[in-house]
Amino acid sequence: MDRARFPHDAHNPLPLTAGTIGLAGRTGMTQYVPDAQDAADRIPFIPGARAHVSVPLLMRGEVLGVITLAAVSTGVFDEDMVAFLERLGRRAAVALDNARLYRQAEQLASDMAALYNASRTITSTLNRDEILRRIARAMSETLECSSAIIFDYKSETQEVQVLAVHRADPDADAGESLPPLKHTYSLVSYPAFQTVVEQQHSLALRADDLSLTYMDRAHLLADHMHSVVLVPLIAQGELMGVAALIEGRHPRVFTANEVYKAEALAGQAAIALRQSMLFSEIQELETLKTEMIRMASHDLRNPLNSIMGYTELLAMSLEETGMTSAQQMYLENLRSSSETMRVLLEDLLTLERIESERAAEWQSFDLGGLVVEVVESQLAGARLKQQALRLERQDNLPPVQGSVTQLRQAVANLVGNAIKYTPEGGHIEVTVRHEQGRVAVSVKDDGYGISPARQARIFERFYRAREPGTEHVSGTGLGLSLVKTVVERHEGRVWFSSAPGEGSTFGFWLPVASQP
Ligand code: ADP
C-alpha cells in the first residue's frame, strides 16, 4: 500500500462526522469503497486514496476503534480481504477490551493501595496536630491536587478555623493564596461551607462555574483557586471538621471517583481525630490521678506520723495506770490500721520517686550480686513461715546497666510476694542466669497462685487478685506495677505464669550492659 500523508495525530482528533472512518465508528458497520471515484459521498479521510476500507472494532455493541486501510490505486482490496479484516477486527476488539479492563483493574488496585497507605499513615499516631498534618498531606497526595486545608468546625460560633495546611510543591507555580493557621471564616460569608456543614456531604466548586453563588465564586477568584472540593470529616455521626482539596495550578474538574477517594480518606481521618481526642482526655485524667496520689501521699505522711506518735504516747500513759482488755484491743487496732496506711504511703512514695528518678544515676553492676543481697535480707521472713527459700546463681554473669536502688526494690517485691502468697512450709526458688545477651531473674513459688481470670490485671496499680486463702495477706497492689515500670525503663521485660493452688513464677530479664 502506498504511503499517504496522514493529517491527524493524538492532538488533532478526527471528527467522527467526516469520512468513512467516522461512518464505521458511528454505525458500527464495515465501510468498503473499492473505488472512491464511484462513491463521491463516501470520502476517504486520507487525501488522495482511491480505494479504502474501514472496519469497526466492536465489543458488546460498543465501538472501541476503527481499522482503516487506504490505497492510492484501485483493485488492491477485494471481498476476501475485507472478510479477513473483519475477522482481524473482532480479535483486535477482544484484545483492546482486555487491555482496557486490565488498565481499569490496575487503576482500581493502585487507588486502593494509595487509600490504604494514606489511611495507615493517618491512623499511625495519636498526636492531634500530627494527625491533622498527615490528613492534609495524604489527601493532597492521593488526589494529586496543589494544596489541602483542614478546618475545625465550631458550631457555637458558626465558624470554621484553619487547623492544618499542606502545599504539595512549594516551588510549583500554584497561584492559590492559602490562609495562615488558626484563621477563621464565618459560615455566613461562605455559603459553600454552610452547605457542607448543614448537609454533611461533599461539594465540588469551580471558579469557572457560573452557577455558583456570587460569594463562593468571588472567594475562589480572589484566592486564585481554580477548583475546590469540600469534604466533611464525620466520625460516629459527629462533624469533626471539613477538609478542602484545592487545585490552584490549572482549571480542573474533580471526578466523581476522586471525590469518592477523598470521602473514604475523610472517614478514616475523622476516626483518627476522634481517637486522638479520647486519648488526650485519658492522658489528662491519668496525669490528674498521678498528681492527686502524689499530693495525697505527701500531705498524709505528717498527720499519720503524728497519729502513730500519739498512739504510742497514749499506750505508754495507759500502761502506767493499767489498761482494760478492751482498751488494749482498741490500741492494737489503731496500731495496725496506721501501719497499713504507712505501708501504703511508703509504696506510693517509692513509686513516685522511682518514676521521677533520672537516668543520670545509672551504673553498670552485677545483677547476680544484687539478687543475693535481696534473698539474704528476706531469709528471716521466709523462716518465720517455715518456707525454704533457695537461690541458684550462675557464675560469671555479665553486668547490666541501670539503677541499683530501683532494681533492688523490684527484686525485693518479687521475692516478698512469693513469701506473702505462699502458705507456711512452702518452697521458693530464685534463679539468676545469663541467656542470649540478657540476664534473667525468676522467682518460683508453690503458693496460692492466681486464677486465669485475674491474671490480666495484676500489673495494674492498686489491683489485688484476692484469691481464696490470701484474704489475710496485706498489701497495696502497687508492688508489681513498680516492678513493671522499673524493668521496662531498663529496656527489659517482665513475665509470669501461674496456676491457682499450684504456684506462680514471676521473672524478668534485662539486656547485658553494652561495652563502654
Ligand atoms: P500487693 O501489695 O497486693 O502484694 P502487688 O502489686 O505486688 O500487690 O501484687 C498484685 C497482686 O498480684 C497481689 O495482690 C496478688 O493477688 C497477686 N500476686 C503477686 N505475686 C503473687 C504470687 N507470687 N503468688 C500469687 N499471687 C501473687
XYZ file of C-alpha atoms and ligand atoms in Angstrom:
543
model
C 0.000 0.000 0.000
C 1.329 3.433 -0.832
C 2.067 5.747 1.915
C -0.143 8.843 2.086
C 0.195 11.853 4.269
C -1.840 11.424 7.460
C -3.206 14.739 8.635
C -4.312 13.756 12.118
C -2.497 12.925 15.306
C -3.275 12.494 19.000
C -3.594 16.246 19.458
C -5.765 16.680 16.453
C -8.507 14.061 16.767
C -10.531 13.099 13.764
C -14.131 14.327 13.761
C -16.455 11.328 13.655
C -18.820 13.192 11.371
C -16.468 13.077 8.390
C -15.348 10.267 6.107
C -15.737 6.519 6.121
C -13.869 6.121 9.394
C -16.465 8.280 11.062
C -19.243 6.342 9.398
C -17.786 2.994 10.544
C -17.387 4.436 14.068
C -20.924 5.835 14.188
C -22.775 2.937 12.600
C -20.582 0.020 13.707
C -20.638 -1.274 10.106
C -17.779 -2.031 7.745
C -17.286 0.641 5.078
C -15.757 -0.717 1.879
C -15.103 1.622 -1.014
C -13.370 -0.227 -3.947
C -13.115 2.980 -5.963
C -13.586 6.428 -4.480
C -14.459 7.909 -7.881
C -17.714 5.879 -7.922
C -18.684 6.955 -4.409
C -18.363 10.680 -4.118
C -20.425 10.767 -0.912
C -18.007 8.457 0.911
C -14.823 10.454 1.150
C -11.680 8.756 2.435
C -10.053 10.730 5.232
C -6.618 10.087 3.762
C -6.325 12.565 0.927
C -5.588 11.028 -2.458
C -6.732 7.499 -1.601
C -8.672 5.719 -4.364
C -9.738 2.589 -2.506
C -10.407 2.345 1.179
C -11.938 0.084 3.786
C -12.838 0.820 7.444
C -13.737 -1.958 9.871
C -15.179 -1.094 13.289
C -13.747 -2.831 16.389
C -16.933 -3.931 18.159
C -17.272 -5.201 21.673
C -20.636 -5.766 23.372
C -22.256 -3.410 20.862
C -19.763 -0.634 21.612
C -17.269 0.641 19.041
C -13.812 0.637 20.621
C -11.952 1.735 17.470
C -11.741 1.502 13.708
C -9.148 -0.174 11.488
C -8.817 1.579 8.194
C -6.774 0.743 5.117
C -6.366 3.020 2.115
C -4.615 2.658 -1.287
C -3.851 5.178 -3.989
C -4.836 2.709 -6.712
C -7.945 0.586 -7.121
C -8.057 -3.225 -7.140
C -5.879 -3.565 -4.075
C -8.761 -4.690 -1.835
C -11.341 -7.441 -2.520
C -14.190 -9.121 -0.597
C -11.845 -11.778 0.856
C -9.548 -9.141 2.164
C -12.487 -7.274 3.770
C -13.704 -10.511 5.376
C -10.163 -11.116 6.659
C -10.040 -7.579 8.030
C -13.355 -8.121 9.814
C -12.008 -11.289 11.437
C -8.900 -9.382 12.457
C -11.147 -6.591 13.784
C -13.017 -8.996 16.039
C -9.756 -10.342 17.514
C -8.352 -6.840 17.908
C -11.547 -5.697 19.682
C -11.220 -8.524 22.235
C -7.563 -7.664 22.803
C -8.369 -3.960 23.159
C -11.199 -4.674 25.560
C -8.975 -6.906 27.692
C -6.313 -4.258 27.793
C -8.894 -1.679 28.850
C -10.298 -3.906 31.613
C -6.789 -4.662 32.750
C -5.985 -0.966 32.927
C -9.164 -0.329 34.907
C -8.354 -3.140 37.353
C -4.826 -1.846 37.699
C -6.106 1.659 38.353
C -8.524 0.335 40.950
C -5.765 -1.640 42.679
C -3.448 1.352 42.740
C -6.286 3.563 44.061
C -6.942 1.049 46.819
C -3.238 0.819 47.667
C -2.944 4.612 47.799
C -6.019 4.868 50.044
C -4.774 2.088 52.276
C -1.328 3.661 52.664
C -2.748 7.095 53.234
C -5.161 5.924 55.889
C -2.440 3.903 57.565
C -0.172 6.942 57.837
C -3.046 8.985 59.203
C -4.004 6.456 61.863
C -0.492 5.562 62.994
C -0.198 8.346 65.552
C -2.307 9.706 68.410
C -0.896 13.221 68.337
C -3.662 15.512 67.094
C -1.521 18.112 65.301
C 0.450 15.361 63.615
C -2.763 13.619 62.528
C -4.064 16.874 61.044
C -0.844 17.459 59.113
C -0.911 13.885 57.840
C -4.532 14.129 56.744
C -3.805 17.269 54.758
C -0.760 15.711 53.116
C -2.393 12.329 52.434
C -5.419 13.989 50.817
C -3.417 16.298 48.628
C -1.125 13.447 47.542
C -3.919 10.978 46.866
C -5.823 13.432 44.716
C -2.696 14.991 43.255
C -4.001 18.473 43.918
C -1.901 21.527 44.684
C -2.928 22.029 48.324
C -5.208 20.883 51.110
C -6.568 22.583 54.229
C -8.176 21.008 57.290
C -10.725 23.128 59.133
C -12.204 22.721 62.573
C -15.955 23.341 62.751
C -17.152 25.441 65.680
C -20.891 25.001 65.979
C -21.337 27.638 68.726
C -19.962 30.481 66.635
C -20.832 29.035 63.207
C -17.242 29.367 62.083
C -14.566 27.170 60.602
C -10.957 27.534 61.700
C -7.787 26.516 59.837
C -6.032 23.653 61.672
C -3.579 22.376 59.049
C -2.379 23.483 55.616
C -0.423 21.421 53.128
C 1.015 22.724 49.857
C 2.039 19.912 47.500
C 5.026 21.511 45.862
C 6.004 24.873 47.319
C 8.173 25.629 44.262
C 5.497 24.936 41.664
C 3.593 27.787 40.104
C 0.389 27.105 42.003
C -1.128 30.520 42.384
C -3.637 29.979 45.176
C -3.230 32.024 48.328
C -3.593 29.890 51.444
C -4.765 31.130 54.849
C -2.490 31.126 57.935
C -3.086 28.578 60.710
C -5.899 29.469 63.145
C -7.534 31.799 60.611
C -11.334 31.672 60.992
C -14.086 32.027 58.408
C -17.661 32.823 59.280
C -20.096 30.460 57.582
C -22.421 33.379 56.805
C -19.986 34.707 54.196
C -19.085 31.246 52.874
C -22.303 29.626 51.627
C -20.459 26.558 50.296
C -19.083 25.750 53.762
C -22.532 26.280 55.206
C -23.997 23.723 52.790
C -21.288 21.133 53.549
C -21.724 21.589 57.306
C -25.515 21.501 57.207
C -25.988 18.660 54.742
C -22.824 16.792 55.738
C -21.879 15.835 52.215
C -19.077 16.872 49.897
C -19.255 19.735 47.445
C -17.115 20.434 44.366
C -16.686 24.097 43.373
C -15.116 25.556 40.238
C -14.181 29.153 39.613
C -15.431 28.867 36.010
C -18.812 27.506 37.105
C -21.252 30.375 36.594
C -23.975 28.626 38.571
C -22.047 29.088 41.851
C -23.265 31.694 44.303
C -21.678 35.073 43.777
C -19.914 34.941 47.151
C -18.386 31.495 46.623
C -17.122 32.415 43.183
C -15.727 35.708 44.403
C -13.757 33.898 47.121
C -12.364 31.333 44.665
C -11.329 34.032 42.214
C -9.836 36.257 44.910
C -7.755 33.367 46.278
C -6.759 32.141 42.788
C -8.281 28.711 43.283
C -9.433 27.029 40.065
C -11.199 24.178 41.744
C -12.024 23.138 45.330
C -13.651 20.057 46.861
C -15.018 20.427 50.391
C -15.346 17.152 52.287
C -16.908 16.848 55.745
C -14.958 14.866 58.375
C -17.569 12.790 60.173
C -16.969 10.223 62.943
C -19.888 8.386 64.535
C -22.367 10.877 63.150
C -20.480 13.828 64.594
C -18.981 16.507 62.350
C -15.315 16.871 63.373
C -14.300 19.357 60.700
C -14.046 19.975 56.961
C -11.241 19.199 54.512
C -10.683 21.412 51.458
C -8.807 19.990 48.455
C -7.576 22.749 46.220
C -6.321 22.942 42.654
C -4.558 26.240 42.041
C -2.350 25.310 39.088
C -4.901 24.961 36.281
C -8.639 24.557 35.718
C -9.702 21.110 36.871
C -12.860 19.078 37.232
C -12.540 16.715 40.206
C -14.085 13.440 39.024
C -16.720 11.543 40.996
C -14.111 8.862 41.635
C -11.704 11.429 43.085
C -14.374 12.877 45.358
C -15.170 9.331 46.461
C -11.493 8.738 47.300
C -11.386 11.968 49.307
C -14.506 10.889 51.217
C -13.016 7.478 52.019
C -9.920 9.172 53.428
C -12.038 11.725 55.292
C -13.841 8.889 57.084
C -10.543 7.408 58.280
C -9.226 10.831 59.201
C -12.291 11.684 61.291
C -11.966 8.444 63.258
C -8.259 9.093 63.867
C -9.073 12.609 65.094
C -11.738 11.306 67.413
C -9.429 8.658 68.835
C -6.720 11.214 69.479
C -9.261 13.384 71.335
C -10.305 10.457 73.529
C -6.665 9.537 74.075
C -5.694 13.013 75.236
C -8.693 13.076 77.597
C -7.496 9.815 79.127
C -3.954 11.161 79.359
C -5.194 14.236 81.176
C -7.112 12.076 83.642
C -4.059 9.883 84.156
C -1.874 12.928 84.921
C -4.520 14.277 87.250
C -4.711 10.933 89.050
C -0.923 10.707 89.457
C -0.818 14.280 90.707
C -3.545 13.622 93.260
C -1.880 10.452 94.521
C 1.391 12.314 94.858
C -0.149 15.201 96.775
C -2.260 12.985 98.975
C 0.654 10.766 99.957
C 2.904 13.711 100.813
C 0.198 15.507 102.709
C -0.894 12.413 104.624
C 2.534 11.414 105.831
C 2.894 14.113 108.503
C -0.549 13.709 110.112
C -0.101 9.929 110.032
C 3.261 10.182 111.782
C 1.637 12.308 114.435
C -1.227 9.789 114.873
C 1.318 6.995 115.283
C 3.404 9.030 117.751
C 0.408 9.962 119.902
C -0.858 6.367 119.816
C 2.415 5.240 121.388
C 2.279 8.078 123.979
C -1.285 7.105 124.805
C -0.253 3.473 125.139
C 2.578 4.417 127.489
C 0.415 6.520 129.771
C -2.374 3.903 129.809
C 0.179 1.217 130.688
C 1.178 3.255 133.721
C -2.403 3.351 135.054
C -3.259 -0.173 133.857
C -5.334 -0.986 130.740
C -8.628 -2.828 130.350
C -8.592 -5.587 127.729
C -10.961 -3.514 125.592
C -8.540 -0.575 125.674
C -5.722 -2.913 124.695
C -7.762 -4.107 121.706
C -8.554 -0.527 120.615
C -4.864 0.317 120.756
C -3.926 -2.747 118.699
C -6.473 -1.738 116.057
C -5.113 1.793 115.976
C -1.559 0.487 115.563
C -2.315 -1.996 112.791
C -4.527 0.396 110.835
C -1.959 3.158 110.943
C 0.755 0.665 109.967
C -1.322 -0.338 106.923
C -1.625 3.322 105.991
C 2.096 3.843 106.474
C 2.945 0.945 104.120
C 0.510 2.273 101.548
C 2.052 5.741 101.680
C 5.580 4.318 101.550
C 4.695 2.266 98.459
C 3.111 5.267 96.785
C 6.081 7.481 97.511
C 8.593 4.841 96.361
C 6.668 4.502 93.126
C 6.605 8.234 92.655
C 10.312 8.562 93.450
C 11.200 5.808 91.005
C 9.034 7.286 88.290
C 10.698 10.652 88.612
C 14.281 9.413 89.099
C 16.639 10.475 86.346
C 18.827 8.065 84.412
C 21.891 10.076 85.495
C 22.458 7.829 88.496
C 22.676 4.691 86.378
C 25.704 2.452 86.508
C 26.963 -0.874 85.279
C 26.651 -3.547 88.006
C 26.247 -7.248 88.766
C 22.573 -8.155 88.995
C 23.509 -11.574 90.469
C 25.128 -9.904 93.468
C 22.068 -7.709 93.979
C 19.756 -10.758 93.932
C 21.969 -12.497 96.543
C 21.675 -9.422 98.797
C 17.902 -9.284 98.447
C 17.428 -13.007 99.094
C 19.611 -12.804 102.203
C 17.653 -9.866 103.541
C 14.403 -11.835 103.175
C 15.598 -15.151 104.654
C 14.232 -14.173 108.067
C 10.743 -13.548 106.633
C 10.739 -16.935 104.920
C 11.994 -18.688 108.048
C 9.103 -17.205 110.048
C 6.762 -19.096 107.719
C 8.925 -22.213 107.700
C 9.482 -21.741 103.968
C 12.518 -22.998 102.061
C 13.995 -20.022 100.171
C 16.724 -21.165 97.766
C 18.925 -19.267 95.336
C 20.589 -20.546 92.196
C 23.032 -18.095 90.678
C 25.036 -18.743 87.532
C 28.755 -17.931 87.739
C 30.393 -15.109 85.792
C 27.233 -13.167 84.958
C 27.871 -10.186 82.664
C 26.950 -6.769 84.121
C 23.705 -4.920 83.422
C 23.206 -1.175 83.206
C 20.814 0.750 85.429
C 19.693 1.981 88.807
C 20.708 -0.282 91.713
C 18.064 1.188 94.047
C 15.234 0.706 91.583
C 16.205 -2.855 90.707
C 16.770 -3.792 94.351
C 13.219 -2.619 95.077
C 11.878 -4.605 92.095
C 13.606 -7.872 93.050
C 12.596 -7.386 96.709
C 8.952 -7.009 95.627
C 9.042 -10.283 93.670
C 10.705 -12.268 96.470
C 8.470 -10.585 99.078
C 5.347 -11.501 97.088
C 6.475 -15.121 96.780
C 6.815 -15.296 100.574
C 3.498 -13.470 101.152
C 1.468 -15.535 98.695
C 2.864 -18.957 99.672
C 1.455 -20.722 102.735
C 3.632 -21.938 105.614
C 6.064 -24.715 104.741
C 6.158 -23.769 101.025
C 9.127 -23.602 98.659
C 10.584 -20.594 96.863
C 13.344 -20.792 94.309
C 15.157 -17.742 92.940
C 17.422 -18.091 89.884
C 19.716 -15.691 88.023
C 21.016 -16.743 84.609
C 22.751 -15.393 81.553
C 20.894 -16.218 78.325
C 21.321 -14.727 74.829
C 22.562 -11.274 75.705
C 20.251 -10.993 78.704
C 20.463 -11.515 82.428
C 17.273 -13.234 83.598
C 15.875 -13.418 87.126
C 12.997 -15.689 88.135
C 11.181 -16.317 91.404
C 9.194 -19.559 91.592
C 6.847 -20.469 94.421
C 4.388 -23.282 95.174
C 1.873 -20.910 96.757
C -1.753 -19.889 96.217
C -1.353 -18.988 92.535
C -3.603 -16.644 90.549
C -6.676 -17.719 88.597
C -6.595 -17.013 84.820
C -9.468 -14.513 85.015
C -7.482 -12.271 87.390
C -4.091 -12.662 85.753
C -4.574 -9.939 83.153
C -4.836 -7.175 85.741
C -2.127 -7.947 88.287
C 0.305 -5.336 86.934
C -2.272 -2.580 87.306
C -1.757 -0.125 90.114
C -3.807 -0.973 93.227
C -5.063 -4.244 91.768
C -5.109 -7.179 94.210
C -6.172 -10.619 92.994
C -7.645 -11.704 96.363
C -7.501 -15.433 95.695
C -9.065 -17.740 98.292
C -6.588 -18.236 101.107
C -4.942 -14.826 100.644
C -7.593 -12.746 102.434
C -5.325 -12.267 105.448
C -2.354 -11.084 103.333
C -1.923 -7.321 103.498
C -0.731 -5.281 100.553
C -1.394 -2.220 98.449
C -1.484 -3.605 94.934
C 1.425 -1.353 93.934
C 4.357 -3.779 94.044
C 4.034 -5.428 90.643
C 3.216 -2.152 88.918
C 6.527 -0.862 90.264
C 8.370 -3.982 89.058
C 6.986 -3.499 85.548
C 7.782 0.235 85.446
C 11.342 -0.350 86.619
C 12.089 -3.304 84.339
C 10.652 -1.672 81.231
C 12.529 1.509 81.983
C 15.688 -0.648 81.859
C 14.628 -1.973 78.458
C 13.785 -5.369 79.875
C 10.557 -7.366 80.036
C 8.524 -8.866 82.877
C 6.698 -12.186 82.570
C 4.879 -14.641 84.810
C 2.971 -17.878 84.779
C 0.627 -19.039 87.470
C -1.912 -21.736 88.293
C -4.306 -21.496 91.241
C -3.383 -23.907 94.005
C -0.087 -24.822 92.327
C 2.016 -21.694 92.491
C 3.483 -18.895 90.393
C 6.711 -17.966 88.704
C 7.494 -14.287 88.170
C 10.528 -13.298 86.147
C 12.165 -10.546 84.173
C 15.230 -10.042 82.031
C 17.491 -7.080 81.368
C 19.816 -6.613 78.431
C 23.521 -7.159 79.174
C 25.303 -3.786 79.509
C 26.952 -2.753 76.265
C 30.754 -2.348 76.430
C 31.780 1.241 77.227
P 0.283 -6.469 96.777
O 0.682 -5.281 97.546
O -1.169 -6.759 96.877
O 1.125 -7.655 97.040
P 1.358 -6.483 94.070
O 1.238 -5.419 93.034
O 2.714 -6.856 94.497
O 0.455 -6.009 95.274
O 0.628 -7.755 93.517
C -0.650 -7.628 92.946
C -1.450 -8.891 93.197
O -0.903 -9.962 92.448
C -1.426 -9.334 94.630
O -2.439 -8.693 95.380
C -1.676 -10.819 94.495
O -3.050 -11.064 94.402
C -1.033 -11.164 93.177
N 0.320 -11.762 93.346
C 1.510 -11.146 93.229
N 2.523 -12.021 93.407
C 1.967 -13.215 93.621
C 2.480 -14.546 93.855
N 3.806 -14.800 93.913
N 1.586 -15.530 94.025
C 0.267 -15.293 93.965
N -0.274 -14.096 93.751
C 0.561 -13.051 93.580
